[in-house]
PDB file of C-alpha atoms in Angstrom:
ATOM      1  CA  MET O   1       0.950  15.635  13.437  1.00  0.00           C
ATOM      2  CA  GLU O   2       2.352  18.611  11.539  1.00  0.00           C
ATOM      3  CA  ILE O   3       2.346  16.654   8.270  1.00  0.00           C
ATOM      4  CA  ASP O   4      -1.251  15.556   8.791  1.00  0.00           C
ATOM      5  CA  ARG O   5      -2.391  19.052   9.753  1.00  0.00           C
ATOM      6  CA  THR O   6      -0.749  20.800   6.771  1.00  0.00           C
ATOM      7  CA  HIS O   7      -1.217  18.001   4.174  1.00  0.00           C
ATOM      8  CA  ARG O   8       2.492  18.405   3.363  1.00  0.00           C
ATOM      9  CA  PHE O   9       4.265  15.643   1.475  1.00  0.00           C
ATOM     10  CA  PRO O  10       7.160  14.549   3.777  1.00  0.00           C
ATOM     11  CA  ARG O  11       9.843  15.087   1.149  1.00  0.00           C
ATOM     12  CA  GLU O  12      12.777  15.324   3.579  1.00  0.00           C
ATOM     13  CA  ALA O  13      11.836  12.061   5.325  1.00  0.00           C
ATOM     14  CA  ILE O  14      11.446  10.238   2.003  1.00  0.00           C
ATOM     15  CA  ALA O  15      14.872  11.471   0.865  1.00  0.00           C
ATOM     16  CA  GLU O  16      16.435  10.221   4.113  1.00  0.00           C
ATOM     17  CA  LEU O  17      14.693   6.853   3.786  1.00  0.00           C
ATOM     18  CA  ALA O  18      16.129   6.581   0.276  1.00  0.00           C
ATOM     19  CA  ARG O  19      19.607   7.314   1.637  1.00  0.00           C
ATOM     20  CA  LEU O  20      19.153   4.535   4.195  1.00  0.00           C
ATOM     21  CA  GLY O  21      18.167   2.084   1.448  1.00  0.00           C
ATOM     22  CA  LEU O  22      14.592   1.657   2.657  1.00  0.00           C
ATOM     23  CA  LEU O  23      12.932   2.676  -0.631  1.00  0.00           C
ATOM     24  CA  GLY O  24      14.514  -0.438  -2.104  1.00  0.00           C
ATOM     25  CA  VAL O  25      14.318  -2.638   0.961  1.00  0.00           C
ATOM     26  CA  PHE O  26      13.502  -5.877  -0.927  1.00  0.00           C
ATOM     27  CA  ILE O  27      15.017  -4.868  -4.268  1.00  0.00           C
ATOM     28  CA  PRO O  28      18.131  -7.012  -4.889  1.00  0.00           C
ATOM     29  CA  GLU O  29      21.516  -5.362  -4.563  1.00  0.00           C
ATOM     30  CA  GLN O  30      22.231  -5.911  -8.261  1.00  0.00           C
ATOM     31  CA  TYR O  31      19.479  -3.368  -8.991  1.00  0.00           C
ATOM     32  CA  GLY O  32      20.616  -0.896  -6.344  1.00  0.00           C
ATOM     33  CA  GLY O  33      18.399  -2.099  -3.496  1.00  0.00           C
ATOM     34  CA  ALA O  34      19.102  -3.244   0.043  1.00  0.00           C
ATOM     35  CA  GLY O  35      18.584  -6.906  -0.865  1.00  0.00           C
ATOM     36  CA  LEU O  36      16.489  -7.739   2.212  1.00  0.00           C
ATOM     37  CA  ASP O  37      13.256  -9.724   2.357  1.00  0.00           C
ATOM     38  CA  ASN O  38       9.535  -9.160   2.876  1.00  0.00           C
ATOM     39  CA  VAL O  39       9.795  -9.783   6.619  1.00  0.00           C
ATOM     40  CA  ALA O  40      12.251  -6.881   6.845  1.00  0.00           C
ATOM     41  CA  TYR O  41       9.909  -4.833   4.660  1.00  0.00           C
ATOM     42  CA  ALA O  42       6.948  -5.497   6.992  1.00  0.00           C
ATOM     43  CA  LEU O  43       9.013  -4.501  10.028  1.00  0.00           C
ATOM     44  CA  VAL O  44      10.110  -1.271   8.320  1.00  0.00           C
ATOM     45  CA  ILE O  45       6.511  -0.328   7.481  1.00  0.00           C
ATOM     46  CA  GLU O  46       5.353  -1.113  11.027  1.00  0.00           C
ATOM     47  CA  GLU O  47       8.080   1.045  12.573  1.00  0.00           C
ATOM     48  CA  LEU O  48       7.390   3.966  10.237  1.00  0.00           C
ATOM     49  CA  SER O  49       3.650   3.721  10.944  1.00  0.00           C
ATOM     50  CA  VAL O  50       4.174   4.101  14.685  1.00  0.00           C
ATOM     51  CA  ALA O  51       5.475   7.622  14.031  1.00  0.00           C
ATOM     52  CA  CYS O  52       3.782   8.695  10.766  1.00  0.00           C
ATOM     53  CA  ALA O  53       1.178   6.691   8.892  1.00  0.00           C
ATOM     54  CA  ALA O  54       1.450   8.994   5.865  1.00  0.00           C
ATOM     55  CA  THR O  55       5.181   8.348   5.453  1.00  0.00           C
ATOM     56  CA  ALA O  56       4.562   4.614   5.806  1.00  0.00           C
ATOM     57  CA  VAL O  57       1.845   4.635   3.126  1.00  0.00           C
ATOM     58  CA  ILE O  58       4.131   6.471   0.696  1.00  0.00           C
ATOM     59  CA  VAL O  59       6.896   3.912   1.202  1.00  0.00           C
ATOM     60  CA  SER O  60       4.488   0.962   1.104  1.00  0.00           C
ATOM     61  CA  ALA O  61       2.848   2.052  -2.163  1.00  0.00           C
ATOM     62  CA  HIS O  62       6.230   2.808  -3.704  1.00  0.00           C
ATOM     63  CA  CYS O  63       7.765  -0.554  -2.756  1.00  0.00           C
ATOM     64  CA  SER O  64       4.991  -3.123  -2.989  1.00  0.00           C
ATOM     65  CA  LEU O  65       2.788  -1.506  -5.654  1.00  0.00           C
ATOM     66  CA  GLY O  66       5.336   0.432  -7.708  1.00  0.00           C
ATOM     67  CA  ALA O  67       8.600  -1.501  -7.588  1.00  0.00           C
ATOM     68  CA  TRP O  68       7.436  -5.095  -7.037  1.00  0.00           C
ATOM     69  CA  PRO O  69       5.504  -5.489 -10.335  1.00  0.00           C
ATOM     70  CA  ILE O  70       8.718  -4.644 -12.207  1.00  0.00           C
ATOM     71  CA  LEU O  71      10.804  -6.931  -9.993  1.00  0.00           C
ATOM     72  CA  GLY O  72       8.291  -9.785  -9.976  1.00  0.00           C
ATOM     73  CA  THR O  73       6.905  -9.701 -13.526  1.00  0.00           C
ATOM     74  CA  GLY O  74       9.202  -7.435 -15.540  1.00  0.00           C
ATOM     75  CA  THR O  75      11.927  -8.330 -18.017  1.00  0.00           C
ATOM     76  CA  GLU O  76      15.595  -8.061 -17.130  1.00  0.00           C
ATOM     77  CA  GLU O  77      15.834  -4.946 -19.283  1.00  0.00           C
ATOM     78  CA  GLN O  78      12.879  -3.359 -17.451  1.00  0.00           C
ATOM     79  CA  ARG O  79      14.407  -4.172 -14.063  1.00  0.00           C
ATOM     80  CA  ARG O  80      17.776  -2.675 -14.954  1.00  0.00           C
ATOM     81  CA  ARG O  81      16.190   0.425 -16.414  1.00  0.00           C
ATOM     82  CA  TYR O  82      13.772   1.293 -13.615  1.00  0.00           C
ATOM     83  CA  LEU O  83      14.607  -0.400 -10.308  1.00  0.00           C
ATOM     84  CA  PRO O  84      17.893   1.434  -9.573  1.00  0.00           C
ATOM     85  CA  ARG O  85      16.170   4.795  -9.981  1.00  0.00           C
ATOM     86  CA  MET O  86      13.334   3.650  -7.714  1.00  0.00           C
ATOM     87  CA  ALA O  87      15.646   2.227  -5.051  1.00  0.00           C
ATOM     88  CA  SER O  88      17.611   5.501  -4.985  1.00  0.00           C
ATOM     89  CA  GLY O  89      14.460   7.581  -4.550  1.00  0.00           C
ATOM     90  CA  GLU O  90      14.944   9.400  -7.845  1.00  0.00           C
ATOM     91  CA  TRP O  91      11.560   8.044  -8.928  1.00  0.00           C
ATOM     92  CA  LEU O  92       8.676   7.122  -6.647  1.00  0.00           C
ATOM     93  CA  GLY O  93       6.198   4.557  -7.863  1.00  0.00           C
ATOM     94  CA  CYS O  94       2.402   4.401  -7.959  1.00  0.00           C
ATOM     95  CA  PHE O  95      -0.161   1.779  -9.004  1.00  0.00           C
ATOM     96  CA  ALA O  96      -3.127   2.788 -11.170  1.00  0.00           C
ATOM     97  CA  LEU O  97      -5.878   0.170 -11.255  1.00  0.00           C
ATOM     98  CA  THR O  98      -8.999   1.741  -9.673  1.00  0.00           C
ATOM     99  CA  GLU O  99     -11.328   3.842 -11.837  1.00  0.00           C
ATOM    100  CA  PRO O 100     -14.382   6.008 -11.023  1.00  0.00           C
ATOM    101  CA  GLN O 101     -16.747   3.157 -11.955  1.00  0.00           C
ATOM    102  CA  ALA O 102     -14.394   0.211 -11.339  1.00  0.00           C
ATOM    103  CA  GLY O 103     -12.954  -0.385  -7.872  1.00  0.00           C
ATOM    104  CA  SER O 104     -12.972  -4.006  -6.765  1.00  0.00           C
ATOM    105  CA  ASP O 105     -14.485  -4.924 -10.140  1.00  0.00           C
ATOM    106  CA  ALA O 106     -11.330  -4.498 -12.208  1.00  0.00           C
ATOM    107  CA  ALA O 107     -13.036  -6.053 -15.236  1.00  0.00           C
ATOM    108  CA  GLY O 108     -15.303  -2.996 -15.437  1.00  0.00           C
ATOM    109  CA  GLN O 109     -12.522  -0.547 -16.185  1.00  0.00           C
ATOM    110  CA  ARG O 110     -12.750   1.640 -19.286  1.00  0.00           C
ATOM    111  CA  THR O 111      -9.191   2.884 -19.726  1.00  0.00           C
ATOM    112  CA  ARG O 112      -8.126   1.760 -23.212  1.00  0.00           C
ATOM    113  CA  ALA O 113      -4.731   0.975 -24.678  1.00  0.00           C
ATOM    114  CA  VAL O 114      -4.441   0.664 -28.461  1.00  0.00           C
ATOM    115  CA  LEU O 115      -1.255  -0.527 -30.147  1.00  0.00           C
ATOM    116  CA  ASP O 116      -0.029   2.020 -32.669  1.00  0.00           C
ATOM    117  CA  GLY O 117       3.307   1.108 -34.242  1.00  0.00           C
ATOM    118  CA  ASP O 118       5.945   0.682 -31.551  1.00  0.00           C
ATOM    119  CA  SER O 119       3.850   2.150 -28.707  1.00  0.00           C
ATOM    120  CA  TYR O 120       0.466   1.890 -27.012  1.00  0.00           C
ATOM    121  CA  VAL O 121      -1.830   4.918 -26.971  1.00  0.00           C
ATOM    122  CA  ILE O 122      -3.696   5.075 -23.654  1.00  0.00           C
ATOM    123  CA  ASN O 123      -6.829   7.079 -22.793  1.00  0.00           C
ATOM    124  CA  GLY O 124      -8.817   6.988 -19.562  1.00  0.00           C
ATOM    125  CA  THR O 125      -9.031   7.964 -15.902  1.00  0.00           C
ATOM    126  CA  LYS O 126      -7.867   6.396 -12.633  1.00  0.00           C
ATOM    127  CA  ASN O 127      -9.041   7.278  -9.101  1.00  0.00           C
ATOM    128  CA  PHE O 128      -7.543   7.293  -5.581  1.00  0.00           C
ATOM    129  CA  ILE O 129      -3.972   6.692  -6.752  1.00  0.00           C
ATOM    130  CA  THR O 130      -1.536   6.942  -3.821  1.00  0.00           C
ATOM    131  CA  ASN O 131       1.698   8.805  -4.705  1.00  0.00           C
ATOM    132  CA  GLY O 132       0.101   9.900  -7.984  1.00  0.00           C
ATOM    133  CA  PRO O 133       1.218  13.564  -7.796  1.00  0.00           C
ATOM    134  CA  GLU O 134       4.811  12.717  -6.795  1.00  0.00           C
ATOM    135  CA  ALA O 135       5.445   9.510  -8.740  1.00  0.00           C
ATOM    136  CA  GLY O 136       7.924   9.178 -11.582  1.00  0.00           C
ATOM    137  CA  ILE O 137       6.748   5.671 -12.490  1.00  0.00           C
ATOM    138  CA  CYS O 138       3.167   4.429 -12.765  1.00  0.00           C
ATOM    139  CA  ILE O 139       2.143   0.789 -13.031  1.00  0.00           C
ATOM    140  CA  LEU O 140      -0.826   1.396 -15.298  1.00  0.00           C
ATOM    141  CA  PHE O 141      -3.620  -1.013 -16.215  1.00  0.00           C
ATOM    142  CA  ALA O 142      -5.711  -0.654 -19.351  1.00  0.00           C
ATOM    143  CA  ASN O 143      -7.980  -2.702 -21.574  1.00  0.00           C
ATOM    144  CA  THR O 144      -6.325  -3.897 -24.755  1.00  0.00           C
ATOM    145  CA  GLN O 145      -9.217  -6.262 -25.587  1.00  0.00           C
ATOM    146  CA  PRO O 146     -12.362  -4.964 -23.792  1.00  0.00           C
ATOM    147  CA  ASP O 147     -14.550  -7.867 -24.905  1.00  0.00           C
ATOM    148  CA  LYS O 148     -12.458 -10.373 -22.934  1.00  0.00           C
ATOM    149  CA  GLY O 149     -13.110  -9.100 -19.404  1.00  0.00           C
ATOM    150  CA  THR O 150     -10.169  -9.603 -17.057  1.00  0.00           C
ATOM    151  CA  LYS O 151      -8.313 -11.476 -19.811  1.00  0.00           C
ATOM    152  CA  GLY O 152      -8.322  -8.309 -21.879  1.00  0.00           C
ATOM    153  CA  ILE O 153      -6.481  -6.186 -19.287  1.00  0.00           C
ATOM    154  CA  SER O 154      -2.803  -5.395 -19.812  1.00  0.00           C
ATOM    155  CA  ALA O 155      -0.234  -3.800 -17.500  1.00  0.00           C
ATOM    156  CA  PHE O 156       2.291  -1.139 -18.471  1.00  0.00           C
ATOM    157  CA  ILE O 157       5.187   0.812 -16.968  1.00  0.00           C
ATOM    158  CA  ALA O 158       4.341   4.454 -17.695  1.00  0.00           C
ATOM    159  CA  GLU O 159       6.678   7.367 -17.042  1.00  0.00           C
ATOM    160  CA  THR O 160       4.671  10.217 -15.546  1.00  0.00           C
ATOM    161  CA  SER O 161       6.690  12.883 -17.383  1.00  0.00           C
ATOM    162  CA  ALA O 162       5.343  11.688 -20.743  1.00  0.00           C
ATOM    163  CA  PRO O 163       2.904  13.972 -22.594  1.00  0.00           C
ATOM    164  CA  GLY O 164      -0.705  13.039 -21.868  1.00  0.00           C
ATOM    165  CA  PHE O 165      -0.152  11.988 -18.239  1.00  0.00           C
ATOM    166  CA  GLN O 166      -2.068  14.394 -15.977  1.00  0.00           C
ATOM    167  CA  VAL O 167      -2.871  14.710 -12.274  1.00  0.00           C
ATOM    168  CA  THR O 168      -6.401  16.121 -12.424  1.00  0.00           C
ATOM    169  CA  ARG O 169      -7.352  16.144  -8.732  1.00  0.00           C
ATOM    170  CA  ILE O 170      -5.833  15.537  -5.306  1.00  0.00           C
ATOM    171  CA  GLU O 171      -8.383  13.988  -2.958  1.00  0.00           C
ATOM    172  CA  ASP O 172      -9.368  15.627   0.354  1.00  0.00           C
ATOM    173  CA  LYS O 173      -9.227  12.634   2.673  1.00  0.00           C
ATOM    174  CA  MET O 174     -10.252  12.079   6.289  1.00  0.00           C
ATOM    175  CA  GLY O 175      -6.676  11.368   7.382  1.00  0.00           C
ATOM    176  CA  ILE O 176      -3.162  10.324   6.369  1.00  0.00           C
ATOM    177  CA  HIS O 177      -3.040  13.636   4.528  1.00  0.00           C
ATOM    178  CA  GLY O 178       0.694  13.633   3.790  1.00  0.00           C
ATOM    179  CA  ALA O 179       0.277  10.665   1.436  1.00  0.00           C
ATOM    180  CA  HIS O 180      -1.501  12.230  -1.506  1.00  0.00           C
ATOM    181  CA  SER O 181      -4.169  10.257  -3.348  1.00  0.00           C
ATOM    182  CA  ALA O 182      -5.047  11.618  -6.771  1.00  0.00           C
ATOM    183  CA  GLN O 183      -7.175  11.231  -9.845  1.00  0.00           C
ATOM    184  CA  LEU O 184      -5.053  10.617 -12.921  1.00  0.00           C
ATOM    185  CA  SER O 185      -6.098  11.194 -16.528  1.00  0.00           C
ATOM    186  CA  PHE O 186      -4.498   9.958 -19.728  1.00  0.00           C
ATOM    187  CA  ALA O 187      -5.031  11.745 -23.028  1.00  0.00           C
ATOM    188  CA  ASP O 188      -3.274   9.948 -25.891  1.00  0.00           C
ATOM    189  CA  LEU O 189      -0.518   8.887 -23.514  1.00  0.00           C
ATOM    190  CA  ARG O 190       2.103   6.926 -25.448  1.00  0.00           C
ATOM    191  CA  VAL O 191       3.820   4.047 -23.681  1.00  0.00           C
ATOM    192  CA  PRO O 192       6.577   2.154 -25.534  1.00  0.00           C
ATOM    193  CA  ARG O 193       5.689  -1.391 -26.500  1.00  0.00           C
ATOM    194  CA  GLU O 194       8.692  -2.687 -24.518  1.00  0.00           C
ATOM    195  CA  ASN O 195       7.090  -1.293 -21.335  1.00  0.00           C
ATOM    196  CA  LEU O 196       4.353  -3.945 -21.403  1.00  0.00           C
ATOM    197  CA  LEU O 197       4.526  -6.187 -18.306  1.00  0.00           C
ATOM    198  CA  LEU O 198       4.249  -9.890 -19.185  1.00  0.00           C
ATOM    199  CA  ASN O 199       2.065 -10.302 -22.270  1.00  0.00           C
ATOM    200  CA  GLU O 200      -1.021  -8.580 -23.593  1.00  0.00           C
ATOM    201  CA  GLY O 201      -4.049  -9.710 -21.615  1.00  0.00           C
ATOM    202  CA  GLU O 202      -2.031 -10.715 -18.537  1.00  0.00           C
ATOM    203  CA  GLY O 203      -2.422  -7.462 -16.644  1.00  0.00           C
ATOM    204  CA  PHE O 204      -4.999  -8.870 -14.234  1.00  0.00           C
ATOM    205  CA  LYS O 205      -2.465 -11.530 -13.251  1.00  0.00           C
ATOM    206  CA  VAL O 206       0.091  -8.772 -12.594  1.00  0.00           C
ATOM    207  CA  ALA O 207      -2.450  -6.874 -10.461  1.00  0.00           C
ATOM    208  CA  MET O 208      -3.442  -9.859  -8.320  1.00  0.00           C
ATOM    209  CA  LYS O 209       0.153 -10.917  -7.674  1.00  0.00           C
ATOM    210  CA  THR O 210       1.044  -7.342  -6.768  1.00  0.00           C
ATOM    211  CA  LEU O 211      -1.878  -6.899  -4.384  1.00  0.00           C
ATOM    212  CA  ASP O 212      -0.834  -9.944  -2.359  1.00  0.00           C
ATOM    213  CA  GLY O 213       2.309  -8.057  -1.374  1.00  0.00           C
ATOM    214  CA  GLY O 214       0.422  -4.777  -1.106  1.00  0.00           C
ATOM    215  CA  ARG O 215      -1.850  -6.262   1.555  1.00  0.00           C
ATOM    216  CA  ILE O 216       1.207  -7.263   3.584  1.00  0.00           C
ATOM    217  CA  GLY O 217       2.338  -3.640   3.575  1.00  0.00           C
ATOM    218  CA  ILE O 218      -1.107  -2.332   4.557  1.00  0.00           C
ATOM    219  CA  ALA O 219      -1.413  -4.915   7.336  1.00  0.00           C
ATOM    220  CA  ALA O 220       2.017  -3.886   8.653  1.00  0.00           C
ATOM    221  CA  GLN O 221       0.863  -0.282   8.596  1.00  0.00           C
ATOM    222  CA  ALA O 222      -2.213  -1.182  10.649  1.00  0.00           C
ATOM    223  CA  VAL O 223      -0.007  -2.994  13.158  1.00  0.00           C
ATOM    224  CA  GLY O 224       2.182   0.108  13.517  1.00  0.00           C
ATOM    225  CA  ILE O 225      -0.786   2.417  14.016  1.00  0.00           C
ATOM    226  CA  GLY O 226      -2.231  -0.047  16.545  1.00  0.00           C
ATOM    227  CA  ARG O 227       1.090  -0.154  18.374  1.00  0.00           C
ATOM    228  CA  ALA O 228       1.155   3.642  18.609  1.00  0.00           C
ATOM    229  CA  ALA O 229      -2.404   3.568  19.993  1.00  0.00           C
ATOM    230  CA  LEU O 230      -1.488   0.935  22.586  1.00  0.00           C
ATOM    231  CA  GLU O 231       1.603   2.866  23.675  1.00  0.00           C
ATOM    232  CA  ALA O 232      -0.469   6.053  24.016  1.00  0.00           C
ATOM    233  CA  SER O 233      -3.104   4.149  26.009  1.00  0.00           C
ATOM    234  CA  LEU O 234      -0.481   2.737  28.360  1.00  0.00           C
ATOM    235  CA  ARG O 235       1.005   6.184  28.978  1.00  0.00           C
ATOM    236  CA  TYR O 236      -2.401   7.691  29.671  1.00  0.00           C
ATOM    237  CA  ALA O 237      -3.419   4.853  32.001  1.00  0.00           C
ATOM    238  CA  GLN O 238      -0.270   5.434  34.044  1.00  0.00           C
ATOM    239  CA  GLU O 239      -0.556   9.232  34.114  1.00  0.00           C
ATOM    240  CA  ARG O 240      -4.303   9.705  34.687  1.00  0.00           C
ATOM    241  CA  ARG O 241      -5.269   9.365  38.344  1.00  0.00           C
ATOM    242  CA  THR O 242      -8.728   8.836  39.831  1.00  0.00           C
ATOM    243  CA  PHE O 243      -9.537   8.398  43.518  1.00  0.00           C
ATOM    244  CA  GLY O 244      -5.870   8.780  44.320  1.00  0.00           C
ATOM    245  CA  GLN O 245      -4.493   6.073  42.051  1.00  0.00           C
ATOM    246  CA  PRO O 246      -3.604   5.697  38.338  1.00  0.00           C
ATOM    247  CA  LEU O 247      -6.098   4.186  35.925  1.00  0.00           C
ATOM    248  CA  ALA O 248      -3.613   1.391  35.271  1.00  0.00           C
ATOM    249  CA  SER O 249      -4.175   0.065  38.781  1.00  0.00           C
ATOM    250  CA  TYR O 250      -7.808  -0.858  38.019  1.00  0.00           C
ATOM    251  CA  GLN O 251      -8.315  -4.424  36.873  1.00  0.00           C
ATOM    252  CA  ALA O 252     -10.948  -3.467  34.285  1.00  0.00           C
ATOM    253  CA  ILE O 253      -8.419  -1.170  32.573  1.00  0.00           C
ATOM    254  CA  GLN O 254      -5.711  -3.819  32.837  1.00  0.00           C
ATOM    255  CA  TRP O 255      -7.988  -6.284  31.044  1.00  0.00           C
ATOM    256  CA  LYS O 256      -8.604  -3.806  28.232  1.00  0.00           C
ATOM    257  CA  LEU O 257      -4.893  -3.124  27.821  1.00  0.00           C
ATOM    258  CA  ALA O 258      -4.099  -6.837  27.898  1.00  0.00           C
ATOM    259  CA  ASP O 259      -6.717  -7.546  25.227  1.00  0.00           C
ATOM    260  CA  MET O 260      -5.260  -4.763  23.089  1.00  0.00           C
ATOM    261  CA  ALA O 261      -1.759  -6.225  23.399  1.00  0.00           C
ATOM    262  CA  VAL O 262      -2.986  -9.716  22.463  1.00  0.00           C
ATOM    263  CA  GLU O 263      -4.919  -8.434  19.420  1.00  0.00           C
ATOM    264  CA  LEU O 264      -1.905  -6.420  18.305  1.00  0.00           C
ATOM    265  CA  ASP O 265       0.504  -9.343  18.573  1.00  0.00           C
ATOM    266  CA  ALA O 266      -1.913 -11.637  16.741  1.00  0.00           C
ATOM    267  CA  ALA O 267      -2.150  -9.112  13.924  1.00  0.00           C
ATOM    268  CA  ARG O 268       1.642  -8.804  13.745  1.00  0.00           C
ATOM    269  CA  LEU O 269       2.101 -12.581  13.566  1.00  0.00           C
ATOM    270  CA  LEU O 270      -0.517 -12.907  10.810  1.00  0.00           C
ATOM    271  CA  THR O 271       1.281 -10.211   8.847  1.00  0.00           C
ATOM    272  CA  LEU O 272       4.710 -11.790   9.280  1.00  0.00           C
ATOM    273  CA  ARG O 273       3.386 -15.231   8.342  1.00  0.00           C
ATOM    274  CA  ALA O 274       2.211 -13.847   4.994  1.00  0.00           C
ATOM    275  CA  ALA O 275       5.604 -12.155   4.514  1.00  0.00           C
ATOM    276  CA  VAL O 276       7.449 -15.426   5.223  1.00  0.00           C
ATOM    277  CA  LEU O 277       5.306 -17.292   2.687  1.00  0.00           C
ATOM    278  CA  LYS O 278       5.985 -14.631   0.065  1.00  0.00           C
ATOM    279  CA  ASP O 279       9.720 -14.881   0.755  1.00  0.00           C
ATOM    280  CA  ARG O 280       9.533 -18.648   0.253  1.00  0.00           C
ATOM    281  CA  GLY O 281       7.771 -18.197  -3.067  1.00  0.00           C
ATOM    282  CA  GLU O 282       4.683 -19.966  -1.715  1.00  0.00           C
ATOM    283  CA  PRO O 283       1.072 -18.805  -2.265  1.00  0.00           C
ATOM    284  CA  CYS O 284       0.086 -16.155   0.272  1.00  0.00           C
ATOM    285  CA  THR O 285      -3.173 -14.770  -1.137  1.00  0.00           C
ATOM    286  CA  THR O 286      -5.331 -16.142   1.695  1.00  0.00           C
ATOM    287  CA  GLN O 287      -2.865 -15.246   4.439  1.00  0.00           C
ATOM    288  CA  SER O 288      -2.285 -11.695   3.179  1.00  0.00           C
ATOM    289  CA  ALA O 289      -6.047 -11.098   3.099  1.00  0.00           C
ATOM    290  CA  MET O 290      -6.813 -12.577   6.534  1.00  0.00           C
ATOM    291  CA  GLU O 291      -6.181  -9.376   8.472  1.00  0.00           C
ATOM    292  CA  THR O 292      -8.716  -7.535   6.298  1.00  0.00           C
ATOM    293  CA  VAL O 293     -11.314 -10.239   6.872  1.00  0.00           C
ATOM    294  CA  ARG O 294     -10.579 -10.184  10.602  1.00  0.00           C
ATOM    295  CA  GLY O 295     -11.046  -6.419  10.761  1.00  0.00           C
ATOM    296  CA  ARG O 296     -14.319  -6.615   8.862  1.00  0.00           C
ATOM    297  CA  GLY O 297     -15.582  -9.272  11.271  1.00  0.00           C
ATOM    298  CA  ARG O 298     -14.924  -7.011  14.268  1.00  0.00           C
ATOM    299  CA  HIS O 299     -16.708  -4.116  12.555  1.00  0.00           C
ATOM    300  CA  GLU O 300     -19.752  -6.235  11.678  1.00  0.00           C
ATOM    301  CA  SER O 301     -19.917  -7.596  15.224  1.00  0.00           C
ATOM    302  CA  ARG O 302     -20.091  -4.047  16.587  1.00  0.00           C
ATOM    303  CA  GLN O 303     -22.821  -3.133  14.092  1.00  0.00           C
ATOM    304  CA  ARG O 304     -24.920  -6.186  14.980  1.00  0.00           C
ATOM    305  CA  GLY O 305     -24.383  -5.693  18.686  1.00  0.00           C
ATOM    306  CA  GLY O 306     -23.124  -9.282  18.838  1.00  0.00           C
ATOM    307  CA  PRO O 307     -21.786 -11.021  21.936  1.00  0.00           C
ATOM    308  CA  ASP O 308     -18.321  -9.451  21.566  1.00  0.00           C
ATOM    309  CA  SER O 309     -19.520  -5.942  20.737  1.00  0.00           C
ATOM    310  CA  ARG O 310     -18.824  -4.419  24.175  1.00  0.00           C
ATOM    311  CA  ARG O 311     -15.285  -5.769  24.390  1.00  0.00           C
ATOM    312  CA  LEU O 312     -14.459  -4.877  20.795  1.00  0.00           C
ATOM    313  CA  ARG O 313     -15.394  -1.214  21.173  1.00  0.00           C
ATOM    314  CA  ILE O 314     -12.146  -0.532  23.029  1.00  0.00           C
ATOM    315  CA  TYR O 315     -10.127  -0.891  19.815  1.00  0.00           C
TER     316      TYR O 315
END
C-alpha cells in the first residue's frame, strides 16, 4: 500500500529478489539464472502479486519481456553478454513495441532503424513501456523496411545508457504505481549491428513469441491479485457480523465465495497449462491468450446485462 500511495519504485525488494535468484528464474544456470521452468515462474509471479502487484509487474516485464527474447531468439554471444547481468539484477529489462499511434497494430509503428556502417541509427518514440525509467536493457522494435509492413520490423537489444536513449515522460496511472510506465524517445540512438535479434525483418516474429510468455506472466499476476481479493473477502465475511452472526454463515455469501474460489482456480489452471506447454516447446499462443478472452467475455456480459450479469458483478 505504501508503494502504491507514494509511487516509489520498490528497489529494496527487487534487490532481494535478485539475491534469491528470482530475476533469472527461468534463465539457465550457465547464464547465471536459477534454471527453473515457466511453471515455477508463474507461481513466483502469483505469489508476489498477492502482496504487491507493482513488484510482480516489474519482475514479470523484466523476465518474460526483457530476458526471454535474448534467451529464446538471441545468439550465444548475446546470451553470454546480457543474461548474467539481468539474472543478477544489475540490469533490469524492458520491452519497447507500443507507440503513440501503434498499439495492437504493430505494423503501424514509425520508429526507424537505418544501418550505418557497423551500427543501426534509431529514431522514434515508444509509449507505456514498463520498467522504462529503471531498465538497463531495452528490447527495441523499429522499422528497417517500412514498405514491408510487419515483415519490415526488426528487433534490437539496446543499452539504455547509450547516447540518444531518453525517458521523456513517466505515466500517471490509475494503479500499480510502483511499476513505472514511461514514454521513451530515441534521437540518433546507435545500436551495434551485432545486437540485432534474429535477422532483419524478423522482429515481428520476436515480438509475437515473446508476448506468448508475457501473457503467462500477466495471467499469473491476475491470479495473485484475485487470490488476495478472495482472502480479504473471506476475512471480512468471518469478521463482519449482522443480526448476531457473521456474514459467512449466510448461504448467499457462501455461494459468492464459492464461485470466487472456483473462478480463481480455473484461472490458475489455465495459466499453468500455458506454462506447461511453453516448457514443452509446444505452441501456446491460444492457451496464453485464453484468460484475456475469458475476462473480456465477463466484462461484455456485465455491459449487456446478460443472463450472468448479476452473478458476475461480485468479481
